[in-house]
XYZ file of C-alpha atoms in Angstrom:
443
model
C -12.232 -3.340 14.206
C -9.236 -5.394 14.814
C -9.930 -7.596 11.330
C -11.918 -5.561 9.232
C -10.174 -2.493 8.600
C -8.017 -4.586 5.828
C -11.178 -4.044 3.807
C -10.372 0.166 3.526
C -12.557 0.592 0.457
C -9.817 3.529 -0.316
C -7.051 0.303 -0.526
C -8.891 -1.188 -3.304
C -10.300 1.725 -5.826
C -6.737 3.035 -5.997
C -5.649 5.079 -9.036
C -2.398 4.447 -10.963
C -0.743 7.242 -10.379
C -0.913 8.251 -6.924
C -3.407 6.074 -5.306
C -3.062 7.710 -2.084
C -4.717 10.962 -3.819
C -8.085 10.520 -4.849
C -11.223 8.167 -3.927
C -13.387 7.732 -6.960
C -16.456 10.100 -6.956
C -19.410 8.409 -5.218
C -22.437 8.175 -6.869
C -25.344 9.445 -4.905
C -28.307 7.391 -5.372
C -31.890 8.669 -4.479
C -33.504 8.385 -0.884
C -35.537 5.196 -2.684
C -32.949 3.705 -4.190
C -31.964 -0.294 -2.727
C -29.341 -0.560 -0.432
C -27.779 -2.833 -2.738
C -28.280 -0.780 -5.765
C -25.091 -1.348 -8.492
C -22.870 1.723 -9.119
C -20.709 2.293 -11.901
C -17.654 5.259 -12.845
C -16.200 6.292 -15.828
C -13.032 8.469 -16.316
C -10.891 9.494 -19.357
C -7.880 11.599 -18.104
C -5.355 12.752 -20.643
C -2.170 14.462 -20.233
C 1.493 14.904 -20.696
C 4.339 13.028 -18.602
C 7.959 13.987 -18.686
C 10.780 11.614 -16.750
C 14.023 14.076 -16.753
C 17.343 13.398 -15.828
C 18.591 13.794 -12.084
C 22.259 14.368 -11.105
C 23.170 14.401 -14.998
C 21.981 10.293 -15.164
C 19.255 9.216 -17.502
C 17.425 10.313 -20.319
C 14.691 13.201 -21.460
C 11.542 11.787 -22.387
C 8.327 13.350 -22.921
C 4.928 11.363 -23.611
C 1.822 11.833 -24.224
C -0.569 9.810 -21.285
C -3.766 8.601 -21.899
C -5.362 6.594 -19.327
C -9.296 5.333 -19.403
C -10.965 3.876 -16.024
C -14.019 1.784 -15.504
C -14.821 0.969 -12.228
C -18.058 -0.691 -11.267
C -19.677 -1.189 -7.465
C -21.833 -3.551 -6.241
C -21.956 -2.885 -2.831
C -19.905 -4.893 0.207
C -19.260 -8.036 -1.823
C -18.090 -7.081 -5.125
C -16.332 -4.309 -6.865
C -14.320 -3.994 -9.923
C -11.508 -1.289 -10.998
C -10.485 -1.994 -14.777
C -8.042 0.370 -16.574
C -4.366 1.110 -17.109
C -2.202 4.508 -18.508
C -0.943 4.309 -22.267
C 1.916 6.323 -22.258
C 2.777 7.487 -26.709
C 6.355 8.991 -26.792
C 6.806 12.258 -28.148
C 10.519 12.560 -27.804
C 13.712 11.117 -25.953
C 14.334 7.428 -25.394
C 17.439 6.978 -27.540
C 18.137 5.073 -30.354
C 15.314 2.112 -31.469
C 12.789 3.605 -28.722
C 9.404 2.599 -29.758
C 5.950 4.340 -30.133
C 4.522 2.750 -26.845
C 6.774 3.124 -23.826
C 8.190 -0.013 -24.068
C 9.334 -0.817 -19.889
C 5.615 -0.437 -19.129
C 5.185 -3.411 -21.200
C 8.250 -5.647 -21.316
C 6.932 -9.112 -19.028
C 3.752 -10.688 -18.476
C 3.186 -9.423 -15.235
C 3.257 -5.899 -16.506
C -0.166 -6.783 -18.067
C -1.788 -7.249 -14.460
C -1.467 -3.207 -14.425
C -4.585 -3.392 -16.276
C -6.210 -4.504 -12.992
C -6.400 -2.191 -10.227
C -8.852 -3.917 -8.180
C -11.114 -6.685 -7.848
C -12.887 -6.930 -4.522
C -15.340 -10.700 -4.050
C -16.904 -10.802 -0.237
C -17.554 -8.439 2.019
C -15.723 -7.557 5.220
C -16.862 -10.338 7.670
C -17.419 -12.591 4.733
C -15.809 -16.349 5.756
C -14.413 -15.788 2.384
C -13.388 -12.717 0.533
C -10.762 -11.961 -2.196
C -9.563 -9.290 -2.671
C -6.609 -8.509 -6.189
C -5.124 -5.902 -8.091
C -2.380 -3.207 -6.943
C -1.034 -3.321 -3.223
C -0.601 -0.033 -1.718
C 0.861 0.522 1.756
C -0.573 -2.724 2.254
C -0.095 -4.498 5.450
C -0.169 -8.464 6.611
C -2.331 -8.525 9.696
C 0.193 -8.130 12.758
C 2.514 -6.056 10.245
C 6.110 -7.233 11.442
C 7.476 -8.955 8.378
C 5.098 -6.890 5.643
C 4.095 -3.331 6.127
C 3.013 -0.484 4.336
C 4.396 -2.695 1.142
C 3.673 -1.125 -2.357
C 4.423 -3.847 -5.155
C 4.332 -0.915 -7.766
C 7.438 0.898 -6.221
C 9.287 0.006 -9.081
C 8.204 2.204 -11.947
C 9.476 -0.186 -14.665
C 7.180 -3.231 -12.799
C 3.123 -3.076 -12.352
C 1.957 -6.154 -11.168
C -1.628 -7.539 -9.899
C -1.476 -8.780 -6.512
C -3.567 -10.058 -3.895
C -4.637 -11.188 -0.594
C -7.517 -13.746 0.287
C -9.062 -13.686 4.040
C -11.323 -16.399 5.497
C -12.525 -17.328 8.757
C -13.074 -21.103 10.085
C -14.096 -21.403 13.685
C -11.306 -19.942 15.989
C -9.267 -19.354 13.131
C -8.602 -16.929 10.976
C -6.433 -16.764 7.834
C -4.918 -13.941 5.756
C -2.495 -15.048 2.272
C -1.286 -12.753 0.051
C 0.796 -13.025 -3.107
C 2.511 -9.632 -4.790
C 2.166 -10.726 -8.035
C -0.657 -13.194 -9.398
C 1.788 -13.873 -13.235
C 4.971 -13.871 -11.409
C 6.906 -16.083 -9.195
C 7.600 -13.402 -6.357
C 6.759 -12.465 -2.742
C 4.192 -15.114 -1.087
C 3.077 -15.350 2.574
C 0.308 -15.828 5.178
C -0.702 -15.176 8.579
C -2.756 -17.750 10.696
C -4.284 -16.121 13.947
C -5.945 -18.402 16.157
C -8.541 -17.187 19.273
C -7.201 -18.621 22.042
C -10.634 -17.953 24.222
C -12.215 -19.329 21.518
C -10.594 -22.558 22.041
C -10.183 -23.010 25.326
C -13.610 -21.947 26.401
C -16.309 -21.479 23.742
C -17.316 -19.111 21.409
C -16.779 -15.619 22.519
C -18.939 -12.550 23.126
C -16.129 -10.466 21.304
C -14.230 -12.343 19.052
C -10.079 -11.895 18.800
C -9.603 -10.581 21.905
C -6.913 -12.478 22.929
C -5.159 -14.324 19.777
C -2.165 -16.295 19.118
C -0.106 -15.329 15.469
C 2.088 -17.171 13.069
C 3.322 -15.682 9.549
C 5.676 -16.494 6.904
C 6.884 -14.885 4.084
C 9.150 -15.569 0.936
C 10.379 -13.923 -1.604
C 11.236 -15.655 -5.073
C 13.066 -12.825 -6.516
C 12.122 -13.891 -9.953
C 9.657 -11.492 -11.733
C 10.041 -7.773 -11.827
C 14.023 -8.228 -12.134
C 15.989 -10.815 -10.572
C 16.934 -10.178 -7.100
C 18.337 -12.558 -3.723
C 15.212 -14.530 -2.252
C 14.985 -14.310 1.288
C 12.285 -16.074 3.988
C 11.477 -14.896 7.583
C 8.875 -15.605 9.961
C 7.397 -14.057 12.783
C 5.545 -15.367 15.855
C 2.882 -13.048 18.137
C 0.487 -12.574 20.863
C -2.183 -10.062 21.024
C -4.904 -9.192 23.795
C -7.374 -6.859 23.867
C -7.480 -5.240 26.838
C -9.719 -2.461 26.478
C -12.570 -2.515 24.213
C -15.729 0.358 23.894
C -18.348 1.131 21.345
C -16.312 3.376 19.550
C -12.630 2.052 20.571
C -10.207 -0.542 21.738
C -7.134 -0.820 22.913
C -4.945 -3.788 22.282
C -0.975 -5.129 24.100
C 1.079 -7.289 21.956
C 4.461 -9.120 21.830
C 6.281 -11.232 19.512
C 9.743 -12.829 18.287
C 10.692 -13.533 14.526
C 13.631 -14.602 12.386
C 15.330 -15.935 8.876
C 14.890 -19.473 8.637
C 18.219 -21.307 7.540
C 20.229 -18.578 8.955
C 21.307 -18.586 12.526
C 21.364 -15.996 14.764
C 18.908 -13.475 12.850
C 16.148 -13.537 15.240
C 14.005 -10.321 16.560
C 11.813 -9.477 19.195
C 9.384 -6.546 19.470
C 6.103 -5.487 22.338
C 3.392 -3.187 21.753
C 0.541 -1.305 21.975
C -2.559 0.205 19.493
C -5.465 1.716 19.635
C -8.216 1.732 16.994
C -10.980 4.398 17.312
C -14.178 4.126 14.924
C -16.828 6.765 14.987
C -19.131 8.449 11.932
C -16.464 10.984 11.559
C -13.342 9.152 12.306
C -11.053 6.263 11.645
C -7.771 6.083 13.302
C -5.455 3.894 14.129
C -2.155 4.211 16.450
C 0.630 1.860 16.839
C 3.685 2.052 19.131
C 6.202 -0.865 19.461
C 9.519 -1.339 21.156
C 11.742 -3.794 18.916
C 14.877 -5.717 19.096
C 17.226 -6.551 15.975
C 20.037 -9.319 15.604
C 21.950 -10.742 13.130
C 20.804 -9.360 10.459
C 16.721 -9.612 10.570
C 15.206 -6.696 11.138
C 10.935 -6.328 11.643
C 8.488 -4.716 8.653
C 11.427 -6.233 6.668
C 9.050 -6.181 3.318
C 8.361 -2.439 4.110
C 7.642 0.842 1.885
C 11.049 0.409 0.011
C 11.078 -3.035 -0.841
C 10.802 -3.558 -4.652
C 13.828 -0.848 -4.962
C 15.902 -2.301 -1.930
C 15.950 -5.446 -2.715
C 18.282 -4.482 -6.292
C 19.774 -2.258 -4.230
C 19.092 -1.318 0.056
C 20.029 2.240 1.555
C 23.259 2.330 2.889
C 26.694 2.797 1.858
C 27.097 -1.113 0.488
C 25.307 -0.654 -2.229
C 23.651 -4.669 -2.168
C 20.689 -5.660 -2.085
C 18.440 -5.942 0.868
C 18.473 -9.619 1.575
C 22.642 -9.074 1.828
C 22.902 -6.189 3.330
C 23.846 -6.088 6.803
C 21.654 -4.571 9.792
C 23.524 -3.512 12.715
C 22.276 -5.311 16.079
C 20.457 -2.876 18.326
C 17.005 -1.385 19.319
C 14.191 0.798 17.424
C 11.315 2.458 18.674
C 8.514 2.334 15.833
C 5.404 4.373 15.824
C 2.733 4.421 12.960
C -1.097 6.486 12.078
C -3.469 6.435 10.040
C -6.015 8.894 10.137
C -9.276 9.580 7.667
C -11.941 11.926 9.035
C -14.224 14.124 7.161
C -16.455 16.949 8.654
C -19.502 15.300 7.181
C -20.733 12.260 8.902
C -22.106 10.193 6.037
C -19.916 7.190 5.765
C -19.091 7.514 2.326
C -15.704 7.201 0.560
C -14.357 10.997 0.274
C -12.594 12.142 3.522
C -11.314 15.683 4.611
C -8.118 14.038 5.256
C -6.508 11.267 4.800
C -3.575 10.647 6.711
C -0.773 7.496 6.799
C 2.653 7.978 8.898
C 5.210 5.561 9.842
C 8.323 6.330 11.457
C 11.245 4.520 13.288
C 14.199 5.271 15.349
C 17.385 3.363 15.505
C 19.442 3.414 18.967
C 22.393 3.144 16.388
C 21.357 6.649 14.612
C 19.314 5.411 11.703
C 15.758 6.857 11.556
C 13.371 6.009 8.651
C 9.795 7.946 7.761
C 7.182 7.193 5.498
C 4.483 9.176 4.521
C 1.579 10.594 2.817
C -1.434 12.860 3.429
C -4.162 13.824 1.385
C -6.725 16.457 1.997
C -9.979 17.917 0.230
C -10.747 21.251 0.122
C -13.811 24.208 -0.942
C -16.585 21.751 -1.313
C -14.043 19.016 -2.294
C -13.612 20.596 -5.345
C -9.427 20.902 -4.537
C -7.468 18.050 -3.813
C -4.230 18.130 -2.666
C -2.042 14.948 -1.682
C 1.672 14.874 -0.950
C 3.384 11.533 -0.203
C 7.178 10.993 0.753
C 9.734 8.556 2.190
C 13.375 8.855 3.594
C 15.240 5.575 4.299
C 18.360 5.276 6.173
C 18.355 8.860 7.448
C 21.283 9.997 9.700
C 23.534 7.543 7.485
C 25.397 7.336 4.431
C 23.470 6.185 1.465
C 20.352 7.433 2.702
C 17.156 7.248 0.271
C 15.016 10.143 0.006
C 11.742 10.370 -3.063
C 8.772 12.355 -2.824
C 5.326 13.513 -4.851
C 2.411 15.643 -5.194
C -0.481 15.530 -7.180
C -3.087 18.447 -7.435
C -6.640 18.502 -8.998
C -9.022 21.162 -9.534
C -12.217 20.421 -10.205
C -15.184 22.464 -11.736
C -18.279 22.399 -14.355
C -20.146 20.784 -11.375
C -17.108 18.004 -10.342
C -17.422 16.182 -13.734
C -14.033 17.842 -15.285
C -10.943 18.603 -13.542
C -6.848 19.644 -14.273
C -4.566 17.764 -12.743
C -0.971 18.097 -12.270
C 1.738 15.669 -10.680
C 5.387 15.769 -9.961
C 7.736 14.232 -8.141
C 11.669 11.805 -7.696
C 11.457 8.254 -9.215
C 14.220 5.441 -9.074
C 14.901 3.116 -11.784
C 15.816 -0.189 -11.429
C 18.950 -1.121 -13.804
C 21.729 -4.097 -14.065
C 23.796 -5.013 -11.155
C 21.867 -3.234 -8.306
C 22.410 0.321 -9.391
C 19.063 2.882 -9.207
C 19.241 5.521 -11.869
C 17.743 8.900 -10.376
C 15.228 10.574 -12.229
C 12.349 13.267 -12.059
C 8.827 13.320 -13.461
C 6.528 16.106 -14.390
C 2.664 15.758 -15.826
C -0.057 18.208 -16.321
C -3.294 17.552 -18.116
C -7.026 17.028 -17.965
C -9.953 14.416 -17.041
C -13.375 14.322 -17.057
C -15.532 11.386 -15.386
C -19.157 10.231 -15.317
C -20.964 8.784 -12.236
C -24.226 6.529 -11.651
């Protein structure tokens, strides 16, 4: 449990639009069929999208959205999501605005949007690779990256990707955020400690020694301050059952080249598996100095680092962080009524929240549920940064969709805050609004 559950299938087959909605419609092969029979979906979803102006910044512009998927599955070593939304403008934009929405399209890495994800090995594969977009994506312990998105930036849809592999006591995760840009990079190496000092284990990872690194470039998707930190841990396993574990950990992390930013943080989680239920629980006690601060690549990165919440108005890796204490706690629930241990769920459920001893308090969050037959889905997702301060960040969405004529067409409708990127750290406000239809085909 403590290694696999990066492999979420629901990480991977994201949509483009709110990938915390929807999993793709499984394909329900006969009682005959192979066990490693090849899937395949096809969608064609069509609609209009409206960005409007919010506290009298920005522009009105209205397009038309038309957005084809292909997504093929071939079981727990390979999967492929291909497809990307083309967005035709029907009015607004200004003077010299093009056909084609032109920010969607504007660097090379934009053109990774057209992968959404790419999946080679299976879970407890030595190797596996996995690429396309990152959503509340996490780097094994979590302290310097967690619940990252490298598509917060609406202007800036990248193709990222993370590569696991196992070699004797050791095992590795690497990520990059964007595979055509020069821009966050980092790894974690976790080493078994039984397994070295006494053989290989009945249970593997119980007790583990951590090292990560991670650095930003702060070249593609805007140019922003780089910044490095790295983080140190310790993790045992102290409990561990058929259906759940329970793990302690500790740990102490800083910003190379810059003295005094260190951090220290202890722990506990539980991870529960059962043919109904995945959950996971973390709660952590953590220390901040001089500046460095822990899940430092977090939910808000690719806005805060143009321009962090607060009232300073820099960017992250500038900003100052008061010294002090937090109390985090995070969740992530799916269960579903039906135990079949396929991809829908009931509900899906992802929650982080921390508490400053200095009166900040930040939340992140999003739930998604299925409803009459699965036939309604309703997902809500939301974030406020730098509560119970000046300058505090608040966005928010929603995405409905109805479906009928036996699950193969459905309306949809989304909505929701947005933040543009713009020069010299500012984020314009702005508001977005799309209704519209899709149909798909499964095999």
């Amino acid at each position: 449990m403590r290694m696999t559950r990066r492999w979420a299938v629901w990480l991977w087959l994201v949509l483009p639009v709110a990938a915390w909605a929807e999993d793709v419609p499984e394909p329900t092969p006969p009682a005959s069929a192979p066990a490693n029979a090849w899937h395949y979906l096809t969608r064609l979803e069509a609609t209009t999208l409206m960005f409007q102006p919010r506290a009298g910044v920005g522009l009105d512009e209205g397009f038309v959205q038309v957005e084809p998927t292909f997504i093929l599955d071939g079981g727990a070593e390979f999967g492929v999501n291909l497809g990307t939304p083309l967005r035709l403008r029907l009015w607004g934009g200004g003077e010299g605005a093009g056909l084609v929405r032109r920010e969607d399209w504007d660097s090379l890495s934009d053109f990774g949007q057209v992968l959404r994800g790419l999946k080679l090995g299976a879970p407890n594969a030595p190797l596996a690779v996995w690429l396309g977009a990152m959503e509340n994506y996490s780097l094994l312990s979590g302290h310097l990256v967690r619940r990252y998105s490298n598509r917060g930036n609406p202007d800036y849809h990248p193709a990222g990707g993370f590569l696991t592999g196992t070699l004797g006591p050791l095992y590795t995760e690497a990520f990059v955020s964007d595979l055509l840009g020069a821009r966050l990079m980092g790894a974690e190496f976790s080493l078994d400690v039984e397994h070295v000092l006494f053989g290989k284990p009945r249970e593997a990872a119980r007790y583990t020694l951590a090292l990560s690194a991670v650095h930003d470039w702060g070249k593609a998707g805007g140019r922003a301050p780089s910044a490095t930190l790295a983080h140190l841990d310790t993790m045992a396993v102290v409990v561990v059952r058929p259906t759940y574990e329970v793990h302690l950990s500790a740990g102490w992390g800083g910003r190379p080249g810059e003295g005094g930013a260190w951090g220290a943080v202890a722990g506990a989680g539980l991870d529960v598996v059962t043919s109904t239920l995945d959950l996971v629980l973390r709660l952590e006690v953590r220390r901040q100095h001089g500046g460095f601060r822990q899940g430092f690549f977090g939910p808000d990165y690719e806005l805060a680092r143009f321009k962090a919440p607060g009232p300073e108005g820099v960017p992250l890796a500038e900003a100052p962080f008061p010294d002090g204490y937090s109390v985090f706690s995070e969740a992530e629930v799916g269960w579903d009524a039906v135990s079949y241990g396929g991809l829908y769920k009931h509900l899906k459920l992802s929650l982080g929240v921390e508490a400053f001893n200095w009166g900040r308090f930040d939340v992140d969050g999003r739930v998604a549920v299925q409803l009459f037959a699965r036939s309604l889905e309703v997902a809500l997702k939301g974030s406020g940064l730098g509560m119970g301060q000046p300058g505090a960040r608040y966005l928010g969405a929603t995405e409905v969709r109805w479906r009928f004529l036996g699950g193969k067409l459905y309306v949809m409708g989304t909505g929701g805050t947005l933040l543009f990127p713009e020069g010299e750290g500012s984020l314009r406000p702005s508001a977005f609004a799309s209704v519209g239809l899709g149909v798909d085909n499964a095999r």
